[in-house]
CSV table of C-alpha atoms and ligand atoms in Angstrom, one decimal:
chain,number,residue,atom,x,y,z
J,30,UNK,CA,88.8,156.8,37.7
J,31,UNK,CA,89.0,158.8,34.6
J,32,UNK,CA,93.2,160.0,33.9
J,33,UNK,CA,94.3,157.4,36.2
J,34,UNK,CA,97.2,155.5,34.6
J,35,UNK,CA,96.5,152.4,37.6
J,36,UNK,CA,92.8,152.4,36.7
J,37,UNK,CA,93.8,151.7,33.0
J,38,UNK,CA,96.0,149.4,33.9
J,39,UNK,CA,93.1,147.5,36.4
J,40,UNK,CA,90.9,147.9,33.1
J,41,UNK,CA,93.3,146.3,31.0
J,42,UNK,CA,93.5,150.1,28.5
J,43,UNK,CA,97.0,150.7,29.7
J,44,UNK,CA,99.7,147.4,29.1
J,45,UNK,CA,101.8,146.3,31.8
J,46,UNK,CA,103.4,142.9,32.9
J,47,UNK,CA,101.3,141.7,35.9
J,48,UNK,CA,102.5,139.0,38.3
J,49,UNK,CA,99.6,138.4,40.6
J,50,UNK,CA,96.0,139.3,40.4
J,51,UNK,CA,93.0,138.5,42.2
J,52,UNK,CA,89.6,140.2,42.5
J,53,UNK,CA,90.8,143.2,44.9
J,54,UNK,CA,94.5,143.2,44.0
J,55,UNK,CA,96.7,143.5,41.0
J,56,UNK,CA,100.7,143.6,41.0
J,57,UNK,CA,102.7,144.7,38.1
J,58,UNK,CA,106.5,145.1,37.0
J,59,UNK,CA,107.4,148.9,37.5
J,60,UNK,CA,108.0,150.4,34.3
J,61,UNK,CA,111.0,151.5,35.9
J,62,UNK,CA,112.3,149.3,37.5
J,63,UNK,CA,115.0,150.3,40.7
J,64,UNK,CA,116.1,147.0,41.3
J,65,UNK,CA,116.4,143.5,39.7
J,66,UNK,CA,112.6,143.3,41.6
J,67,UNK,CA,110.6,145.5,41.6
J,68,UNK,CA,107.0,145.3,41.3
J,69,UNK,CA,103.9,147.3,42.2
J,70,UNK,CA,101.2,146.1,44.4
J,71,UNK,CA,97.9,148.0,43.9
J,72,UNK,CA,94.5,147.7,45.1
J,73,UNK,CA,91.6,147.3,41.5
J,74,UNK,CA,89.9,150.0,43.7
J,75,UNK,CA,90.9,153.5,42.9
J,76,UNK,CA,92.3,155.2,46.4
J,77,UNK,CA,94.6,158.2,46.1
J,78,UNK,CA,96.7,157.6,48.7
J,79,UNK,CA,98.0,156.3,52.3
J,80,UNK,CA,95.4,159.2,54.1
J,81,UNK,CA,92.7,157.1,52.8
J,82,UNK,CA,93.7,153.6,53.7
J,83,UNK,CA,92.5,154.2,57.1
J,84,UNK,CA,89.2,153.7,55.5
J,85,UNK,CA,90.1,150.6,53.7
J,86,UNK,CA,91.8,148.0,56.6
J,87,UNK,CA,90.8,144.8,54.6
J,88,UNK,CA,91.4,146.1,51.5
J,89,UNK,CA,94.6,146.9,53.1
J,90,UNK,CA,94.9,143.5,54.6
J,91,UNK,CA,94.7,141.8,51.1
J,92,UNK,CA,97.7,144.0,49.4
J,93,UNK,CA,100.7,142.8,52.5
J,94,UNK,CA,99.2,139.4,51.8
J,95,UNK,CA,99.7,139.6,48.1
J,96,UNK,CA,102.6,141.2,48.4
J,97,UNK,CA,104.0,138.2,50.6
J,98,UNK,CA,102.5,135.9,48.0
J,99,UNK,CA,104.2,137.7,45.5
J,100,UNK,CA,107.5,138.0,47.3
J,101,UNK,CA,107.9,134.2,47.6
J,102,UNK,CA,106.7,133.6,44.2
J,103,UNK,CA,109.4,136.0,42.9
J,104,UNK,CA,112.1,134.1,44.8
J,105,UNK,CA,113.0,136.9,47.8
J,106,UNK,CA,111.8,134.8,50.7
J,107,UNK,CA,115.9,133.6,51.2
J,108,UNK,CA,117.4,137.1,51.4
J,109,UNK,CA,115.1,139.4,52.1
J,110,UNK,CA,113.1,142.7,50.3
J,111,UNK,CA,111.8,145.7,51.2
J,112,UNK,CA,107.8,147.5,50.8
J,113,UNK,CA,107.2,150.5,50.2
J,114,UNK,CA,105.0,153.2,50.0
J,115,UNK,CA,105.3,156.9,49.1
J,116,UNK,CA,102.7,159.2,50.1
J,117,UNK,CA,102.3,163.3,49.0
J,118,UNK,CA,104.8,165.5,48.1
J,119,UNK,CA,107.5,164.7,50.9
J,120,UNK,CA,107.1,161.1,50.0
J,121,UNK,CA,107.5,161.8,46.1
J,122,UNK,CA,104.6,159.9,45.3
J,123,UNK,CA,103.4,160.5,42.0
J,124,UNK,CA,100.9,158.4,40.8
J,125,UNK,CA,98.1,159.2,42.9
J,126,UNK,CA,96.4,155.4,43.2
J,127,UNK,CA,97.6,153.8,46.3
J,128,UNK,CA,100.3,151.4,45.3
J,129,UNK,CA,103.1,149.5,47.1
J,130,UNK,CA,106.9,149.2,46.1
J,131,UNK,CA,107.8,145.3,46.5
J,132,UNK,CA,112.2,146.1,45.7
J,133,UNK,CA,114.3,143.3,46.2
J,134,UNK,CA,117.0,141.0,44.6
J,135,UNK,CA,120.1,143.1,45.6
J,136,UNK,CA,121.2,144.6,49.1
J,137,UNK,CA,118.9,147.9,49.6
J,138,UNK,CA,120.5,150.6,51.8
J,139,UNK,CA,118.8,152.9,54.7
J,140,UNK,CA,118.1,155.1,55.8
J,141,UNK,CA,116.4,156.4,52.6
J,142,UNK,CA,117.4,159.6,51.1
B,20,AMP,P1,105.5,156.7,43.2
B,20,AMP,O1,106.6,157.6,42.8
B,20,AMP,O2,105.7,156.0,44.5
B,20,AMP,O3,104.2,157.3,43.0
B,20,AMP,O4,105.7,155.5,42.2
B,20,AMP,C1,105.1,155.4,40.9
B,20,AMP,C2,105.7,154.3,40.2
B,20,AMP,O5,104.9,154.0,39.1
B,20,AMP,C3,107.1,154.6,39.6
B,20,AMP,O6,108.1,153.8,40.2
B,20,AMP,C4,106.9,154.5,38.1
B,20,AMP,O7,108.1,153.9,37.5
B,20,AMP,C5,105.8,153.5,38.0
B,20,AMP,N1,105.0,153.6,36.8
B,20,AMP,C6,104.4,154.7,36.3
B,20,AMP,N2,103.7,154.4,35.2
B,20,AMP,C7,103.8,153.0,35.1
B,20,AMP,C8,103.3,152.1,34.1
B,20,AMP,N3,102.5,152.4,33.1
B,20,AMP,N4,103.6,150.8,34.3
B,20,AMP,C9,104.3,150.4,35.4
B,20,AMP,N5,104.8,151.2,36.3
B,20,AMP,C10,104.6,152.5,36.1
């Protein structure tokens, strides 16, 4: 999709640091990150948001596999990680293309503020 930062960085326009790709998912180094991991797990498909995963199960399906995948490869199997996902305003998402926080490699508090 046209002005999305994710769909640039699926079609290779924008740079980033991938860790895992196959042909439905890609996952990426946040550019910022908020912990010593922290990586975003994203489907190739443009989708704005959580509302519209209920379309998408296997799609949905392949990103908490990668993101397992990822998690292990990464070295956060021992002690443990958290995944996320913000959706709209409340959730301060703002890159609207569905995409997954995988945070880990220090002790993450909750509730979340
Ligand atoms: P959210 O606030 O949940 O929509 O998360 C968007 C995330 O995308 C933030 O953590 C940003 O740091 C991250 N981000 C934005 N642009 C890029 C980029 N070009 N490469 C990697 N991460 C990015």
């Amino acid at each position: 999709m046209a002005d999305c930062i994710f769909c640039g960085i699926v079609e290779g326009t924008v740079p980033s640091e991938k860790v895992y790709e196959n042909d439905k998912v890609l996952a990426f180094r946040d550019i910022n990150p908020a912990a010593p991991v922290h990586v975003l797990i994203i489907p190739k498909k443009h989708i704005p948001s959580l509302l519209e995963a209920e379309e998408e199960p296997e799609l949905m399906g392949e990103i908490i596999a990668a993101a397992s995948k990822v998690a292990k490869e990464l070295g956060l199997a021992e002690k443990g990680f958290r995944l996320v996902n913000n959706c709209g305003d409340h959730g301060l998402q703002t890159v609207y293309h569905i995409h997954f926080h995988l945070v880990g490699g220090r002790q993450l508090s909750w509730p979340p503020g």
